[in-house]
Short mmCIF file of C-alpha atoms in Angstrom, two decimals:
data_model
loop_
_atom_site.label_atom_id
_atom_site.label_comp_id
_atom_site.label_asym_id
_atom_site.label_seq_id
_atom_site.Cartn_x
_atom_site.Cartn_y
_atom_site.Cartn_z
CA MET A 1 167.83 196.33 -50.01
CA ALA A 2 164.29 195.94 -48.65
CA THR A 3 162.92 199.03 -50.35
CA SER A 4 163.90 200.18 -53.81
CA THR A 5 164.45 203.76 -54.82
CA ASN A 6 161.34 203.91 -57.02
CA GLY A 7 159.22 202.89 -54.06
CA THR A 8 157.42 200.10 -55.87
CA ALA A 9 159.48 196.96 -55.92
CA THR A 10 160.10 195.70 -52.42
CA SER A 11 161.70 192.30 -52.80
CA TYR A 12 159.22 189.48 -52.44
CA ILE A 13 161.77 187.35 -50.64
CA GLU A 14 162.77 190.20 -48.32
CA ARG A 15 159.14 190.78 -47.36
CA VAL A 16 158.43 187.13 -46.77
CA ARG A 17 161.37 186.73 -44.48
CA GLU A 18 161.24 190.16 -42.86
CA PRO A 19 159.49 189.21 -39.62
CA ARG A 20 162.18 186.67 -38.82
CA TRP A 21 165.04 188.62 -40.23
CA LEU A 22 164.95 191.92 -38.34
CA ASN A 23 166.45 192.26 -34.86
CA SER A 24 165.70 188.72 -33.82
CA GLU A 25 166.30 188.34 -30.11
CA ASP A 26 167.01 184.65 -30.31
CA ALA A 27 168.36 182.27 -32.88
CA GLU A 28 165.96 181.44 -35.73
CA VAL A 29 166.15 178.03 -37.39
CA GLY A 30 164.67 177.16 -40.76
CA SER A 31 164.39 180.77 -41.93
CA TYR A 32 164.58 181.69 -45.58
CA ALA A 33 168.09 183.08 -45.07
CA VAL A 34 169.51 179.80 -43.79
CA LYS A 35 167.61 177.72 -46.37
CA SER A 36 168.69 179.73 -49.40
CA GLY A 37 172.09 180.20 -47.76
CA LEU A 38 172.84 176.46 -47.89
CA ALA A 39 172.13 176.54 -51.62
CA GLN A 40 174.63 179.39 -51.93
CA MET A 41 177.28 177.22 -50.24
CA LEU A 42 176.82 174.60 -52.97
CA LYS A 43 177.70 177.02 -55.79
CA GLY A 44 180.48 176.03 -58.13
CA GLY A 45 180.01 172.44 -57.04
CA VAL A 46 178.74 169.07 -58.24
CA ILE A 47 175.85 167.19 -56.61
CA MET A 48 175.91 163.46 -57.35
CA ASP A 49 173.18 160.81 -57.34
CA VAL A 50 174.08 157.82 -55.13
CA VAL A 51 172.12 154.67 -54.32
CA ASN A 52 174.08 153.40 -51.29
CA ASP A 53 176.60 154.48 -48.64
CA GLU A 54 179.54 153.11 -50.62
CA GLN A 55 178.73 155.31 -53.62
CA ALA A 56 178.16 158.23 -51.24
CA LYS A 57 181.72 157.83 -49.90
CA ILE A 58 183.12 157.69 -53.44
CA ALA A 59 181.22 160.90 -54.29
CA GLU A 60 182.43 162.67 -51.14
CA ASP A 61 186.05 161.61 -51.76
CA ALA A 62 185.79 162.88 -55.32
CA GLY A 63 184.81 166.34 -54.05
CA ALA A 64 181.01 166.35 -54.43
CA VAL A 65 179.41 169.26 -52.53
CA ALA A 66 176.37 167.10 -51.73
CA VAL A 67 174.86 163.74 -52.60
CA MET A 68 171.35 162.90 -53.73
CA ALA A 69 170.23 159.71 -51.98
CA LEU A 70 167.85 157.62 -54.08
CA GLU A 71 167.07 153.94 -54.59
CA ARG A 72 167.53 153.93 -58.35
CA VAL A 73 169.31 156.42 -60.58
CA PRO A 74 167.05 157.97 -63.25
CA ALA A 75 168.41 155.67 -66.01
CA ASP A 76 167.18 152.65 -64.01
CA ILE A 77 163.86 154.29 -63.11
CA ARG A 78 163.41 154.80 -66.83
CA SER A 79 164.18 151.21 -67.78
CA ASP A 80 162.29 149.63 -64.84
CA GLY A 81 159.06 151.58 -65.38
CA GLY A 82 156.30 151.50 -62.72
CA VAL A 83 155.72 154.06 -59.97
CA ALA A 84 158.87 155.71 -58.59
CA ARG A 85 158.55 156.89 -54.97
CA MET A 86 160.59 158.34 -52.10
CA SER A 87 163.46 156.06 -51.06
CA ASP A 88 163.48 153.72 -48.06
CA PRO A 89 164.31 155.65 -44.85
CA ASN A 90 166.89 152.99 -43.91
CA MET A 91 168.79 153.61 -47.09
CA ILE A 92 168.64 157.39 -46.62
CA GLU A 93 169.80 157.08 -43.01
CA ALA A 94 172.74 154.87 -44.02
CA ILE A 95 173.88 157.63 -46.39
CA LEU A 96 173.29 160.37 -43.78
CA LYS A 97 175.65 158.42 -41.50
CA ALA A 98 178.25 157.65 -44.17
CA VAL A 99 179.16 161.19 -45.24
CA THR A 100 179.65 164.64 -43.70
CA ILE A 101 178.58 166.60 -46.81
CA PRO A 102 174.90 167.61 -47.16
CA VAL A 103 172.49 164.85 -48.15
CA MET A 104 169.56 165.52 -50.48
CA ALA A 105 166.64 163.18 -51.17
CA LYS A 106 163.68 163.26 -53.53
CA SER A 107 159.98 163.55 -52.85
CA ARG A 108 157.32 163.17 -55.52
CA ILE A 109 155.82 166.40 -56.90
CA GLY A 110 153.01 167.46 -54.53
CA HIS A 111 153.72 164.63 -52.06
CA PHE A 112 154.21 166.81 -49.00
CA VAL A 113 154.07 163.83 -46.64
CA GLU A 114 157.10 162.28 -48.29
CA ALA A 115 158.77 165.67 -47.75
CA GLN A 116 157.68 165.65 -44.08
CA VAL A 117 159.27 162.21 -43.70
CA LEU A 118 162.53 163.42 -45.28
CA GLN A 119 162.61 166.40 -42.91
CA ALA A 120 161.98 164.09 -39.95
CA LEU A 121 164.92 161.94 -41.05
CA GLY A 122 167.19 165.01 -40.96
CA VAL A 123 167.71 165.25 -44.73
CA ASP A 124 169.49 168.52 -45.56
CA PHE A 125 167.67 169.35 -48.82
CA CYS A 126 164.53 167.98 -50.52
CA ASP A 127 164.34 167.68 -54.30
CA GLU A 128 160.66 167.84 -55.29
CA SER A 129 161.41 165.91 -58.42
CA GLU A 130 159.86 165.03 -61.76
CA VAL A 131 162.15 161.99 -61.81
CA LEU A 132 159.71 160.35 -59.40
CA THR A 133 156.10 159.74 -60.42
CA PRO A 134 154.04 162.88 -59.62
CA ALA A 135 151.60 162.53 -56.69
CA ASP A 136 149.48 165.55 -57.61
CA HIS A 137 148.44 166.71 -61.09
CA GLU A 138 147.63 170.21 -59.96
CA PHE A 139 149.61 171.32 -56.92
CA HIS A 140 153.26 171.32 -55.89
CA SER A 141 154.10 171.14 -52.17
CA ASN A 142 153.96 174.31 -50.08
CA LYS A 143 157.64 174.62 -49.37
CA TRP A 144 157.28 177.57 -46.97
CA ALA A 145 155.89 175.08 -44.45
CA PHE A 146 159.27 173.36 -44.02
CA LYS A 147 162.52 174.24 -42.26
CA MET A 148 164.27 171.88 -44.70
CA PRO A 149 165.14 173.71 -47.95
CA PHE A 150 163.80 172.55 -51.34
CA VAL A 151 165.21 172.42 -54.85
CA CYS A 152 162.78 172.17 -57.78
CA GLY A 153 163.15 171.60 -61.51
CA CYS A 154 162.09 174.03 -64.20
CA THR A 155 162.04 174.30 -67.98
CA ASN A 156 161.54 178.08 -68.25
CA LEU A 157 161.49 181.25 -66.15
CA GLY A 158 157.76 181.19 -65.35
CA GLU A 159 158.08 177.69 -63.91
CA ALA A 160 161.19 178.69 -61.90
CA LEU A 161 159.37 181.69 -60.40
CA ARG A 162 156.27 179.63 -59.54
CA ARG A 163 158.46 177.22 -57.59
CA ILE A 164 160.28 180.08 -55.84
CA GLY A 165 156.88 181.60 -55.04
CA GLU A 166 155.96 178.29 -53.37
CA GLY A 167 159.12 178.53 -51.26
CA ALA A 168 161.86 176.72 -53.21
CA SER A 169 165.33 177.81 -52.02
CA MET A 170 167.10 176.55 -55.13
CA ILE A 171 166.21 175.94 -58.77
CA ARG A 172 167.62 173.49 -61.29
CA THR A 173 166.87 172.80 -64.91
CA LYS A 174 164.86 169.65 -65.50
CA GLY A 175 166.87 168.59 -68.52
CA GLU A 176 165.98 165.03 -69.42
CA ALA A 177 167.13 162.83 -66.54
CA GLY A 178 168.56 159.38 -67.14
CA THR A 179 169.44 159.97 -70.80
CA GLY A 180 173.06 161.15 -70.69
CA ASP A 181 171.95 163.66 -73.35
CA VAL A 182 172.73 167.23 -72.31
CA VAL A 183 170.57 168.95 -74.95
CA GLU A 184 167.47 169.44 -72.78
CA ALA A 185 169.50 170.88 -69.87
CA VAL A 186 171.04 173.33 -72.33
CA THR A 187 167.60 174.21 -73.72
CA HIS A 188 166.12 174.83 -70.27
CA ALA A 189 169.09 176.83 -68.97
CA ARG A 190 169.13 179.00 -72.11
CA SER A 191 165.39 179.48 -71.80
CA VAL A 192 165.57 180.67 -68.16
CA LEU A 193 168.65 182.85 -68.62
CA GLY A 194 167.42 184.27 -71.94
CA GLU A 195 164.03 185.20 -70.48
CA ILE A 196 165.78 186.95 -67.59
CA LYS A 197 167.86 189.00 -70.05
CA ARG A 198 164.73 189.92 -72.02
CA LEU A 199 162.85 190.96 -68.86
CA GLN A 200 165.58 193.47 -68.03
CA HIS A 201 164.63 195.40 -71.17
CA VAL A 202 160.86 195.27 -70.68
CA PRO A 203 159.41 198.67 -69.62
CA GLU A 204 157.86 198.57 -66.15
CA MET A 205 154.33 199.17 -67.50
CA GLU A 206 154.58 195.89 -69.44
CA LEU A 207 155.76 193.73 -66.53
CA MET A 208 152.29 192.80 -65.27
CA THR A 209 151.44 191.41 -68.70
CA ALA A 210 154.79 189.60 -68.77
CA ALA A 211 153.90 188.06 -65.40
CA LYS A 212 150.47 187.06 -66.66
CA ASN A 213 151.90 185.52 -69.82
CA MET A 214 154.51 183.45 -68.01
CA GLY A 215 152.17 182.57 -65.15
CA ALA A 216 154.59 183.88 -62.55
CA PRO A 217 154.11 185.95 -59.36
CA TYR A 218 154.27 189.66 -60.25
CA ASP A 219 156.56 190.58 -57.34
CA LEU A 220 159.13 188.02 -58.45
CA VAL A 221 158.93 189.18 -62.07
CA LEU A 222 159.59 192.76 -60.87
CA GLU A 223 162.53 191.59 -58.80
CA VAL A 224 164.10 189.62 -61.65
CA ALA A 225 163.62 192.54 -64.06
CA ARG A 226 165.36 194.81 -61.57
CA THR A 227 168.26 192.54 -60.52
CA GLY A 228 168.83 190.55 -63.71
CA LYS A 229 169.04 187.26 -61.83
CA LEU A 230 166.95 184.70 -60.01
CA PRO A 231 166.64 185.39 -56.28
CA VAL A 232 167.93 181.85 -55.56
CA VAL A 233 170.77 179.63 -56.78
CA ASN A 234 170.26 178.02 -60.20
CA PHE A 235 171.88 174.66 -61.07
CA ALA A 236 171.84 172.50 -64.20
CA ALA A 237 170.51 168.95 -64.12
CA GLY A 238 169.30 166.22 -66.43
CA GLY A 239 171.66 164.55 -68.90
CA ILE A 240 175.09 165.80 -67.78
CA ALA A 241 177.57 162.93 -68.34
CA THR A 242 181.06 164.33 -69.05
CA PRO A 243 183.45 166.99 -67.67
CA ALA A 244 182.86 169.04 -70.82
CA ASP A 245 179.07 168.82 -70.30
CA ALA A 246 179.51 170.25 -66.79
CA ALA A 247 181.78 173.06 -68.00
CA LEU A 248 179.36 173.82 -70.84
CA MET A 249 176.53 174.37 -68.38
CA MET A 250 178.76 176.56 -66.19
CA GLN A 251 179.83 178.70 -69.17
CA ILE A 252 176.19 179.09 -70.19
CA GLY A 253 175.71 180.63 -66.77
CA VAL A 254 174.38 178.20 -64.15
CA ASP A 255 175.77 178.14 -60.59
CA GLY A 256 176.63 174.42 -60.40
CA VAL A 257 175.60 170.98 -61.67
CA PHE A 258 173.75 167.84 -60.68
CA VAL A 259 175.05 164.60 -62.16
CA GLY A 260 172.62 161.73 -61.86
CA SER A 261 173.11 158.52 -63.80
CA GLY A 262 176.23 159.91 -65.53
CA ILE A 263 178.71 158.89 -62.84
CA PHE A 264 177.71 155.52 -61.45
CA LYS A 265 176.46 154.28 -64.85
CA SER A 266 179.92 154.90 -66.33
CA GLY A 267 182.99 152.66 -66.56
CA ASN A 268 185.09 154.33 -63.85
CA PRO A 269 182.87 156.27 -61.43
CA ALA A 270 185.55 157.58 -59.01
CA GLN A 271 187.71 158.99 -61.78
CA ARG A 272 184.77 160.43 -63.73
CA ALA A 273 183.35 162.02 -60.55
CA ASP A 274 186.71 163.65 -59.84
CA ALA A 275 187.04 164.87 -63.44
CA ILE A 276 183.58 166.45 -63.40
CA VAL A 277 184.41 168.25 -60.13
CA GLN A 278 187.64 169.66 -61.61
CA ALA A 279 185.89 170.71 -64.82
CA THR A 280 183.17 172.51 -62.83
CA THR A 281 185.76 174.53 -60.85
CA HIS A 282 187.93 175.29 -63.91
CA PHE A 283 184.99 175.61 -66.30
CA ASP A 284 186.68 178.43 -68.19
CA ASN A 285 190.06 176.68 -68.58
CA PRO A 286 189.99 174.32 -71.61
CA ASP A 287 193.55 173.01 -70.92
CA ILE A 288 192.48 171.67 -67.54
CA ILE A 289 189.22 170.26 -68.94
CA ALA A 290 191.24 168.49 -71.66
CA ASN A 291 193.56 166.95 -69.07
CA VAL A 292 190.86 165.65 -66.77
CA SER A 293 188.86 164.27 -69.72
CA ARG A 294 191.61 161.77 -70.72
CA ASP A 295 191.13 158.02 -70.26
CA LEU A 296 187.86 158.21 -68.35
CA GLY A 297 186.64 154.93 -69.85
CA GLU A 298 183.11 154.39 -71.08
CA ALA A 299 180.62 157.18 -70.50
CA MET A 300 177.06 156.02 -69.81
CA VAL A 301 175.53 154.62 -72.98
CA GLY A 302 172.75 157.17 -73.12
CA ILE A 303 169.55 157.68 -75.05
CA SER A 304 169.06 160.54 -77.47
CA SER A 305 166.28 162.60 -75.92
CA ASN A 306 164.86 163.25 -79.43
CA GLU A 307 163.99 159.57 -79.65
CA LEU A 308 161.91 159.54 -76.45
CA PRO A 309 158.15 159.39 -76.95
CA GLU A 310 156.37 162.22 -75.15
CA SER A 311 154.98 159.83 -72.51
CA GLU A 312 158.55 159.00 -71.43
CA GLN A 313 159.76 162.62 -71.17
CA LEU A 314 160.21 163.37 -67.49
CA ALA A 315 160.56 167.13 -68.11
CA LYS A 316 156.85 167.22 -69.05
CA ARG A 317 155.93 166.36 -65.45
CA GLY A 318 154.93 169.26 -63.19
CA TRP A 319 153.92 172.64 -64.62
CA MET B 1 195.15 202.86 -54.94
CA PRO B 2 192.45 200.30 -54.21
CA LEU B 3 193.43 197.22 -52.21
CA ASP B 4 193.99 194.06 -54.28
CA ILE B 5 191.90 191.30 -52.76
CA GLY B 6 191.59 187.72 -54.00
CA VAL B 7 188.63 185.46 -53.36
CA LEU B 8 189.46 181.76 -53.49
CA ALA B 9 187.09 180.58 -56.23
CA LEU B 10 187.49 176.80 -56.21
CA GLN B 11 183.94 176.29 -54.90
CA GLY B 12 181.40 178.10 -52.72
CA ASP B 13 179.87 181.57 -52.47
CA PHE B 14 182.88 183.46 -53.80
CA GLN B 15 180.72 185.73 -56.00
CA GLU B 16 178.87 187.05 -52.94
CA HIS B 17 182.19 188.02 -51.30
CA ARG B 18 183.38 189.56 -54.53
CA ALA B 19 180.27 191.73 -54.85
CA VAL B 20 180.58 193.09 -51.29
CA LEU B 21 184.33 193.76 -51.57
CA GLU B 22 183.90 195.55 -54.90
CA SER B 23 181.10 197.68 -53.46
CA LEU B 24 183.63 198.78 -50.82
CA GLY B 25 186.14 199.85 -53.46
CA ALA B 26 188.54 196.88 -53.50
CA ALA B 27 189.99 195.48 -56.75
CA VAL B 28 188.92 191.83 -56.61
CA ILE B 29 190.11 188.78 -58.55
CA GLU B 30 188.86 185.20 -58.40
CA VAL B 31 191.76 182.91 -57.45
CA ARG B 32 191.69 179.40 -58.97
CA LEU B 33 195.43 178.71 -59.29
CA PRO B 34 198.27 179.50 -56.80
CA HIS B 35 200.18 181.95 -59.03
CA GLN B 36 197.16 184.28 -58.85
CA LEU B 37 198.02 185.01 -55.18
CA GLU B 38 200.99 187.16 -56.23
CA GLY B 39 200.62 190.82 -55.44
CA LEU B 40 197.42 190.49 -53.40
CA ASP B 41 196.93 192.39 -50.13
CA GLY B 42 194.38 189.91 -48.82
CA LEU B 43 192.60 186.66 -49.59
CA VAL B 44 189.09 185.55 -48.63
CA ILE B 45 188.42 181.83 -48.33
CA PRO B 46 184.64 181.72 -48.82
CA GLY B 47 181.84 179.59 -47.50
CA GLY B 48 181.19 176.36 -49.34
CA GLU B 49 181.65 172.68 -48.71
CA SER B 50 184.85 172.30 -46.68
CA THR B 51 185.67 168.74 -47.86
CA THR B 52 185.40 169.92 -51.48
CA ILE B 53 187.44 173.08 -50.98
CA VAL B 54 190.19 171.28 -49.02
CA LYS B 55 190.43 168.59 -51.67
CA LEU B 56 190.70 171.17 -54.46
CA VAL B 57 193.20 173.27 -52.48
CA HIS B 58 195.53 170.25 -52.28
CA ARG B 59 194.85 169.19 -55.84
CA TRP B 60 195.94 172.54 -57.26
CA GLY B 61 198.99 173.05 -55.04
CA PHE B 62 197.72 175.80 -52.74
CA PRO B 63 199.01 174.70 -49.28
CA ASP B 64 202.61 175.97 -49.65
CA ALA B 65 201.56 178.99 -51.66
CA LEU B 66 199.02 180.01 -48.99
CA ARG B 67 201.52 179.59 -46.14
CA ARG B 68 204.00 181.72 -48.07
CA PHE B 69 201.30 184.32 -48.76
CA LYS B 70 200.56 184.54 -45.04
CA GLU B 71 204.26 184.70 -44.07
CA GLU B 72 204.85 187.50 -46.53
CA GLY B 73 202.19 189.58 -44.78
CA GLY B 74 199.05 188.82 -46.79
CA ALA B 75 195.79 189.03 -44.84
CA VAL B 76 193.55 185.93 -44.86
CA TRP B 77 189.89 185.67 -43.83
CA GLY B 78 187.96 182.40 -43.84
CA THR B 79 184.17 182.26 -43.54
CA CYS B 80 182.61 178.96 -42.37
CA ALA B 81 184.29 176.42 -44.68
CA GLY B 82 187.14 178.94 -44.92
CA MET B 83 187.60 178.74 -41.14
CA ILE B 84 187.93 174.95 -41.48
CA VAL B 85 190.52 175.34 -44.27
CA MET B 86 192.57 177.73 -42.10
CA ALA B 87 192.51 175.60 -38.92
CA SER B 88 195.58 173.96 -37.41
CA GLU B 89 193.52 170.97 -36.31
CA LEU B 90 189.99 169.54 -36.61
CA LEU B 91 188.17 167.41 -34.06
CA GLU B 92 187.06 165.23 -36.99
CA PRO B 93 189.39 162.93 -38.98
CA ASP B 94 188.71 164.62 -42.33
CA PRO B 95 189.54 166.82 -44.16
CA LYS B 96 193.17 167.85 -43.48
CA PRO B 97 193.24 171.62 -42.80
CA LEU B 98 196.11 173.91 -43.87
CA SER B 99 197.30 175.20 -40.48
CA LEU B 100 197.22 178.87 -41.36
CA MET B 101 195.90 179.84 -37.92
CA ASP B 102 196.39 178.29 -34.48
CA ILE B 103 192.78 177.20 -33.95
CA LYS B 104 191.19 173.82 -33.27
CA VAL B 105 187.85 173.64 -35.06
CA SER B 106 184.89 171.27 -35.09
CA ARG B 107 182.83 170.94 -38.27
CA ASN B 108 179.02 171.07 -38.26
CA TRP B 109 179.21 171.93 -34.55
CA PHE B 110 175.55 173.02 -34.39
CA GLY B 111 174.10 170.03 -36.27
CA ARG B 112 172.63 169.37 -39.69
CA GLN B 113 170.96 171.87 -42.03
CA VAL B 114 167.63 171.75 -40.15
CA ASP B 115 169.58 173.17 -37.17
CA SER B 116 171.11 176.06 -39.15
CA PHE B 117 170.13 179.44 -37.70
CA GLU B 118 170.52 183.20 -37.73
CA THR B 119 171.03 185.48 -34.75
CA ASP B 120 172.54 188.80 -33.67
CA ILE B 121 176.05 188.93 -32.19
CA LEU B 122 178.48 191.61 -31.06
CA VAL B 123 181.86 191.60 -32.82
CA LYS B 124 184.94 193.25 -31.27
CA GLY B 125 186.39 195.86 -33.60
CA VAL B 126 183.01 196.44 -35.27
CA SER B 127 181.12 199.51 -34.05
CA GLY B 128 177.48 200.39 -34.58
CA GLY B 129 175.73 197.60 -32.69
CA PRO B 130 175.27 193.87 -33.22
CA VAL B 131 175.94 192.08 -36.49
CA HIS B 132 173.21 189.86 -37.90
CA ALA B 133 174.93 186.50 -38.40
CA VAL B 134 173.80 183.57 -40.56
CA PHE B 135 175.10 180.16 -39.49
CA ILE B 136 174.81 177.33 -42.03
CA ARG B 137 176.01 173.90 -40.94
CA ALA B 138 178.54 176.04 -39.16
CA PRO B 139 181.80 175.08 -37.42
CA SER B 140 182.98 176.38 -34.06
CA VAL B 141 186.41 177.13 -32.59
CA ARG B 142 186.98 174.71 -29.72
CA GLU B 143 190.51 175.78 -28.69
CA HIS B 144 193.00 178.36 -29.82
CA GLY B 145 196.62 179.25 -29.25
CA GLU B 146 198.07 182.35 -27.57
CA GLY B 147 197.91 185.36 -29.79
CA VAL B 148 194.53 184.36 -31.16
CA GLU B 149 191.71 186.51 -29.85
CA THR B 150 188.04 185.53 -29.80
CA ILE B 151 186.19 188.53 -31.24
CA ALA B 152 182.64 187.16 -31.16
CA THR B 153 180.71 184.55 -29.22
CA LEU B 154 177.12 183.36 -29.11
CA ARG B 155 175.07 184.12 -26.00
CA ASP B 156 176.16 180.80 -24.46
CA GLY B 157 179.83 181.71 -24.93
CA THR B 158 180.51 179.54 -28.01
CA PRO B 159 183.30 181.27 -29.96
CA VAL B 160 182.29 182.07 -33.56
CA ALA B 161 184.89 184.60 -34.73
CA VAL B 162 188.64 184.83 -34.06
CA ARG B 163 191.50 187.09 -35.11
CA SER B 164 195.27 186.96 -34.94
CA GLY B 165 197.24 189.74 -36.60
CA LYS B 166 196.11 189.86 -40.22
CA LEU B 167 194.27 186.54 -39.98
CA MET B 168 190.55 186.31 -39.26
CA ALA B 169 188.04 183.47 -39.26
CA THR B 170 184.26 183.60 -38.82
CA ALA B 171 181.91 180.64 -38.44
CA PHE B 172 179.11 182.70 -40.00
CA HIS B 173 178.54 184.35 -43.38
CA PRO B 174 178.75 188.17 -43.51
CA GLU B 175 178.62 187.85 -47.33
CA LEU B 176 174.98 186.70 -47.11
CA THR B 177 173.66 189.83 -45.39
CA PRO B 178 173.52 193.47 -46.54
CA ASP B 179 175.69 194.53 -43.56
CA THR B 180 179.24 195.21 -44.86
CA ARG B 181 180.99 195.96 -41.56
CA ILE B 182 182.95 192.68 -41.29
CA HIS B 183 184.19 193.07 -44.86
CA GLU B 184 185.27 196.62 -43.94
CA LEU B 185 187.15 195.18 -40.95
CA PHE B 186 188.94 192.73 -43.26
CA LEU B 187 189.91 195.51 -45.65
CA ARG B 188 191.41 197.40 -42.70
CA LEU B 189 193.42 194.28 -41.79
CA SER B 190 194.53 193.91 -45.42
CA ALA B 191 195.72 197.52 -45.42
CA GLY B 192 197.82 196.74 -42.31
CA ASN B 193 195.62 198.86 -40.08
CA LEU B 194 195.34 196.44 -37.15
CA PRO B 195 193.06 197.04 -34.20
CA SER B 196 194.97 196.14 -31.03
CA VAL B 197 194.31 192.68 -29.61
#
């Protein structure tokens, strides 16, 4: 796996992790294998935003594979305005204690000290997130420097590969968080997956130009062209509010879904959470999706993302 | 005739198992409903989130079907979360395991994600030197019944892989490394070719 038959395209990820990976005498913690491996364990699952330990328990009981601990769900961040920052450590710790599933928490883009704090608290996964107010206009955090894995948002393949190049162990679409409108998540997932398909048909001599045009590391572009997939797990996020939304994203080809405001801003969170979990597992079985979609009560009210002025579009944050 | 192997595909890294098993010549299906177990030689319960998988296993009526599958001679291998699903008892109150194998298991035995690790271990029945093992929020076998053999331990003696007849459970994830030897061992078990305990 480390060397390809044509002798050119050694995997970027394989090379980065090679020194720790081969014949290690003792146990290695925080290596790329264990960081990206946790993301692989989340596949086919639903990650739910929660703002307190009670919601975290509801999410765990409903079958969430992980919870995202934050003070306000994106819909509230949107309506409250102001600067959105990392959550209070007390609140994160209460959630870490309340559940046995992995706990994620958000840092601002480029705010590596918030990420250091999350790692010190024992958070299992950091989301360097455009939902919070960016702390750096130019640079994202160097995620190789952490033993805690990171997930980052993207709107297209170049952005996904830049984040992976910085050390992200998992990628998600940005979508448009806090709207309950799935259209941007669909757009971003189709963009990433479509660009991957196109790359597979690009002759090798054109790949450097492809890398230049998408602003992505050349090694990663080569790897994607060769394997036809991202080297890390790829989830959908931003606007997923119903079981059918979740199954739609899965059929389009993502590995799992994040549901933010969609659950605890709805009429019956426990039942909706359960229904979204079932629909994610049985994403290709419309009879089951029909059954779990009955009588869920009010979905979150939602905002059409077309009606958002550019200044309020969270997906425009980061690059 | 290739072996017919199912991978329980309710949640987790079932595609990784599928890819390895297919590369070894098995005919693989993803199992999401109990009737899909019919006619299989073996079933892999993959890594994933054990609370989620156990909940879905109950929700879709798998417990009786899996016990019947085992009694009728089907081979079963659980990796990480799969080991928890197969256990007879957990040290923790939740979730409720399916009692497919006489092992008492503790979840997240090594700590949180920041304590996840990789290391080399020797596995009984696997020749050609140590296996590189990736442990992610991994469980450990704390006690086991007679007839269950520990086939791998960490340097400090912590048991991380067990086997009993056609049943096998590993706390680590052979599906995440390029080494296919543990999958080959499971295919031998599925074919009824049992190494002696």
